Amino acid sequence: MKYISLNHNSSPASFKKAVINGLAPDKGLYFPEKNIKLPVSFIESLKSLDDIEICYEVITSYIGDEIPKNKLLEIIKDTISFKIPLKKIEQSIYSLELFHGPTLAFKDIGAKFMASCLNYFKDSYTSKKITVLVATSGDTGGAVAKGFSNTKDIDVCILYPKGKISEVQKKQITTNGSYVNAIEVEGDFDLCQSMVKKAFNDEEINRNIALTSANSINVARWLPQMFYYFLAYKKINNKRNVFSVPSGNFGNICAGILAKSMGLPIDHFIAATNINDTIPRYIKEGIFEPNNTYPTISNAMDVSNPSNFVRIQKIYNNDLQKIRKNISGFSYDDKTTKQAIKKLFTSENYLTDPHSAIGYLGLKEYMESKNDESLNGIFLSTAHSIKFKDVVEDSISSKIKYPASIKNILNKESNNQSIGSYSELKEILLNRN
Ligand SMILES: *Cc1c(COP(=O)(O)O)cnc(C)c1O
């Protein structure tokens, strides 16, 4: 498979090159050159197939012979090494729990897959030491750090904004030992991101280190997110299915849409956002007009110009009518989100984090408007409630317990450096190698 740039000013790249580059040289996102269709017989036999077999069939055409079958099977096995339950919440409403991975967020899946691919390709890529450099507003940092935990000769540097991430998120970033360099930045996420950008454009750094990003637009993070749409479909009965996806940069929902384009029977998608509602407004009004980005309690979705939306436009040939036929958009403010967390807890005894709660709200609104008994609704639960403990406790007016899997890291000592300026970051990067 070759990958074209959606800016159309770079030549097509192999999977390997697309993974290593992240973005094409013309700054466009990579997109598979060919449409892949899965055989109908495969879709019809999903229920009887093994999970790893399903994921292999879904992704193999996107990789071709660039990773041998045995290696790819091993990577897949590592990627989906935890449970992905589908829980019934109400009549015809299900939660697809993607938060049972090592850092309790769905990003574990893409981050693990990408880390393994990069590790496989690294020897033929450069003789310099590879450093993965990322800025995080919370969830990405931990998932990337853990994803690379078995790739010891790749260095990982994570920048996060001081005081702006939750306690659990901070522990997940700062307790990984020496292969992860956790860097606390005096400033906000935008400052972290601008420092990372500067490093990528810094000639002295590039002469000495092979820097790479583990950005969510990377094809090796995007494509494996299709896995759980297929695995969910395997578990449900044959009704028509609607998937509601709490969305920020629109990578997760875009993977679902690609899965549908390959033949997975999905009736409709809900793009559920917080008040950073560029896409719901675009779908309703037909005008693409990003506002400023507003901070919310679902901060992993505080994105006003979602990078992956161009991929969705590509899948639908830029046809707004087709987009409307396949995707509905809904947005919710913090107050409504907290009410949903409370309602799910008190009436269904179900704990959700603010992102997943927005997925639930979007799904309910759509299902109520359709009032159609032949529909099944599934919302993607993208993070464990404990990652947003303060907000969740405030919403339900009681305390929640730490799951056993997390107690261990809470007792670990945080290990991080603090910086306030780019020159300090540069010094750290150059002295680490
Ligand atoms: C990253 C994230 C999202 C948004 O996913 P996108 O693929 O960027 O749309 C939603 N929920 C949580 C918990 C996240 O960490």
XYZ file of C-alpha atoms in Angstrom, residues 19-332:
314
model
C 5.027 5.885 9.929
C 8.480 7.404 10.258
C 7.546 10.776 8.743
C 4.223 11.203 10.550
C 3.281 14.071 8.240
C 4.170 14.149 4.537
C 6.932 16.612 3.524
C 4.260 19.030 2.208
C 2.672 18.934 5.735
C -0.335 16.977 4.451
C -1.817 13.976 6.237
C -1.108 10.588 4.709
C -4.035 8.671 3.267
C -4.132 5.173 1.713
C -3.932 5.344 -2.068
C -6.427 2.513 -2.621
C -9.885 1.767 -1.234
C -9.842 -1.581 0.485
C -12.986 -3.736 0.515
C -13.221 -6.765 2.759
C -14.978 -9.837 1.382
C -18.632 -10.098 2.436
C -17.895 -13.643 3.600
C -15.374 -12.221 6.094
C -17.918 -9.797 7.559
C -20.521 -12.571 7.737
C -18.171 -14.887 9.581
C -16.869 -12.323 12.140
C -18.686 -14.041 14.992
C -16.782 -17.274 14.493
C -13.342 -15.729 13.997
C -10.637 -15.189 16.555
C -10.001 -11.521 17.551
C -6.413 -11.513 16.368
C -7.398 -13.066 13.073
C -10.038 -10.348 12.584
C -7.586 -7.522 13.298
C -5.016 -9.072 10.983
C -7.499 -9.228 8.087
C -8.547 -5.633 8.725
C -5.061 -4.140 8.684
C -2.952 -6.370 6.484
C -3.785 -4.638 3.178
C -2.602 -1.320 4.630
C 0.805 -2.749 5.415
C 1.358 -5.206 2.584
C 4.647 -7.065 2.777
C 6.404 -4.325 4.764
C 5.954 -6.297 7.985
C 6.005 -10.115 7.738
C 2.827 -11.930 8.765
C 4.239 -13.484 11.931
C 5.619 -10.190 13.154
C 2.364 -8.390 12.379
C 0.366 -11.022 14.276
C 2.680 -10.553 17.240
C 2.233 -6.753 17.106
C -1.559 -7.153 16.994
C -1.512 -9.574 19.896
C 0.457 -7.069 21.967
C -1.846 -4.230 20.939
C -5.103 -5.885 22.017
C -3.711 -7.676 25.038
C -6.465 -6.367 27.328
C -10.236 -6.813 27.422
C -12.553 -4.552 25.392
C -15.994 -5.268 26.901
C -19.293 -4.135 25.455
C -21.610 -3.345 28.375
C -25.320 -2.914 28.165
C -26.288 0.335 29.911
C -29.937 0.810 28.981
C -32.362 -0.655 26.482
C -30.474 -0.592 23.126
C -27.621 1.514 24.572
C -24.173 -0.022 24.993
C -20.804 1.242 26.188
C -17.731 -0.043 24.362
C -15.107 0.162 27.096
C -11.785 1.039 25.531
C -10.170 1.968 28.840
C -8.783 -1.309 30.153
C -5.329 -0.854 28.648
C -2.127 0.065 30.506
C -2.969 3.797 30.870
C -6.752 3.402 31.011
C -7.481 5.240 27.756
C -8.285 4.179 24.198
C -5.073 5.840 23.038
C -3.205 2.789 24.392
C -4.243 0.867 21.287
C -2.870 3.273 18.687
C 0.196 4.134 20.749
C 1.167 0.485 21.275
C 0.705 -0.417 17.622
C 2.710 2.567 16.489
C 5.544 1.926 18.949
C 5.860 -1.672 17.740
C 5.897 -0.632 14.064
C 8.512 2.037 14.682
C 10.594 -0.426 16.634
C 10.396 -2.904 13.765
C 11.478 -0.284 11.212
C 14.108 1.536 13.268
C 17.251 -0.367 12.277
C 16.803 0.281 8.596
C 15.941 3.913 9.245
C 18.853 5.609 10.928
C 22.051 4.929 12.797
C 21.300 7.809 15.155
C 19.439 7.236 18.376
C 15.703 7.771 17.906
C 13.923 10.100 20.309
C 10.155 10.260 20.353
C 9.151 13.784 21.328
C 5.530 14.588 22.219
C 3.528 17.332 23.846
C 0.479 16.148 25.750
C -2.615 17.699 27.285
C -2.960 14.537 29.363
C -3.860 11.193 27.794
C -1.406 10.970 24.903
C 1.660 11.236 27.130
C 0.941 8.197 29.276
C -0.198 6.033 26.361
C 2.917 6.860 24.341
C 5.210 6.309 27.330
C 3.695 2.883 28.003
C 3.537 1.998 24.302
C 7.306 2.338 24.103
C 8.030 0.489 27.340
C 9.466 -2.552 25.525
C 11.419 -0.621 22.917
C 14.322 0.223 25.169
C 16.648 1.724 22.597
C 14.098 4.341 21.602
C 14.180 7.355 23.882
C 10.916 9.068 24.879
C 10.493 12.733 25.909
C 7.105 13.961 27.024
C 6.204 17.594 27.636
C 3.151 18.353 29.753
C 1.742 21.612 31.147
C 2.305 22.090 34.869
C -0.870 21.846 36.948
C -3.080 21.176 33.929
C -3.162 17.374 33.948
C -4.791 15.078 36.492
C -2.927 13.273 39.278
C -3.300 9.865 37.605
C -2.153 11.247 34.256
C 0.891 12.823 35.877
C 1.843 9.569 37.594
C 1.463 7.684 34.305
C 3.899 10.056 32.625
C 6.432 10.486 35.431
C 6.921 6.989 36.867
C 8.346 5.013 33.959
C 12.010 4.930 34.873
C 14.839 6.209 32.754
C 13.529 5.460 29.247
C 10.926 8.213 29.605
C 12.015 11.756 30.217
C 9.022 13.602 31.698
C 9.328 17.351 31.258
C 6.996 19.651 33.131
C 6.535 22.969 31.348
C 5.732 26.236 33.139
C 2.910 27.196 30.809
C -0.033 25.724 28.925
C -0.398 22.952 26.353
C 0.070 25.394 23.479
C 3.495 26.331 24.846
C 4.430 22.623 25.091
C 3.336 22.146 21.513
C 5.221 25.169 20.212
C 8.416 23.975 21.936
C 8.063 20.577 20.280
C 7.552 22.209 16.877
C 10.647 24.329 17.395
C 12.721 21.260 18.236
C 11.611 19.537 15.023
C 12.816 22.544 13.026
C 16.094 22.952 14.932
C 19.075 22.064 12.711
C 21.484 21.416 15.538
C 19.078 18.954 17.113
C 18.406 17.233 13.812
C 22.130 16.790 13.171
C 22.516 14.897 16.425
C 19.245 13.085 17.069
C 16.627 11.320 14.950
C 13.530 13.033 16.337
C 10.151 11.527 15.666
C 6.678 12.414 16.885
C 4.019 10.009 18.096
C 1.316 12.351 16.976
C -2.243 11.092 16.658
C -2.272 11.786 12.914
C 0.338 9.058 12.334
C -1.140 6.270 10.172
C 0.142 3.674 12.646
C -1.963 5.259 15.378
C -4.977 5.917 13.182
C -5.475 2.562 11.423
C -5.427 0.121 14.389
C -8.320 2.087 15.904
C -10.485 0.266 13.366
C -9.952 -2.957 15.320
C -12.482 -2.326 18.052
C -15.298 -1.348 15.692
C -14.985 -4.837 14.190
C -14.605 -6.483 17.599
C -17.722 -4.668 18.851
C -19.693 -5.731 15.800
C -18.697 -9.310 16.495
C -20.416 -9.089 19.898
C -23.744 -7.531 19.005
C -26.814 -8.947 17.379
C -27.754 -8.126 13.850
C -29.624 -4.907 14.385
C -28.595 -1.682 12.645
C -25.786 -0.054 14.585
C -25.029 3.528 15.461
C -21.635 4.419 16.935
C -21.225 7.587 18.993
C -17.648 8.776 19.327
C -16.492 11.471 21.762
C -14.293 13.473 19.428
C -11.461 15.977 19.609
C -8.945 15.543 16.822
C -11.369 13.148 15.049
C -8.910 10.273 14.645
C -11.032 7.733 16.487
C -14.258 8.414 14.579
C -12.326 8.601 11.316
C -11.066 5.048 11.922
C -14.690 3.916 12.356
C -15.644 5.618 9.112
C -12.779 3.874 7.320
C -13.986 0.559 8.810
C -17.418 1.258 7.342
C -15.886 2.080 3.954
C -14.236 -1.364 4.039
C -17.627 -3.015 4.465
C -18.390 -3.089 8.191
C -22.169 -2.561 8.489
C -22.499 0.648 10.499
C -25.671 2.637 10.037
C -24.624 6.002 11.361
C -21.936 7.871 13.307
C -22.379 10.505 15.998
C -19.581 13.029 16.349
C -20.017 14.105 19.976
C -17.975 17.106 21.124
C -17.696 19.552 23.998
C -18.250 23.257 23.283
C -15.346 23.128 20.835
C -17.977 22.331 18.249
C -16.483 23.168 14.848
C -17.613 19.895 13.256
C -21.170 19.709 14.658
C -21.625 23.305 13.431
C -20.146 22.409 10.059
C -22.500 19.452 9.667
C -25.536 21.541 10.628
C -24.720 24.817 8.887
C -22.305 23.821 6.140
C -19.721 26.395 7.197
C -16.295 25.303 8.421
C -15.313 27.989 10.871
C -13.043 27.085 13.827
C -13.382 29.382 16.852
C -10.780 29.840 19.563
C -10.230 26.703 21.612
C -12.060 26.806 24.953
C -10.873 24.830 28.004
C -13.408 22.263 29.260
C -13.606 19.349 31.715
C -13.236 16.943 28.759
C -9.861 18.459 27.946
C -8.618 15.704 25.624
C -11.258 17.035 23.227
C -10.331 20.711 23.483
C -9.583 20.974 19.783
C -11.175 23.539 17.502
C -9.546 22.621 14.202
C -9.451 18.799 14.140
C -6.552 17.516 12.007
C -8.221 14.282 10.979
C -11.318 15.884 9.510
C -9.607 16.173 6.102
C -9.429 12.382 6.050
C -13.189 12.168 6.615
C -13.753 14.676 3.820
C -11.553 12.550 1.581
C -13.564 9.397 2.333
C -16.773 11.244 1.421
C -15.276 13.071 -1.580
C -15.840 16.392 0.125
C -19.571 15.934 -0.330
C -21.441 17.600 2.538
C -24.648 15.677 1.737
C -22.818 12.369 2.075
C -21.240 13.541 5.321
C -24.673 14.488 6.669
C -26.127 11.152 5.645
C -23.429 9.302 7.597
C -22.545 11.565 10.524
C -24.578 13.683 12.939
C -22.892 16.149 15.244
C -23.853 17.119 18.791
C -22.051 19.279 21.329
C -22.466 19.676 25.098
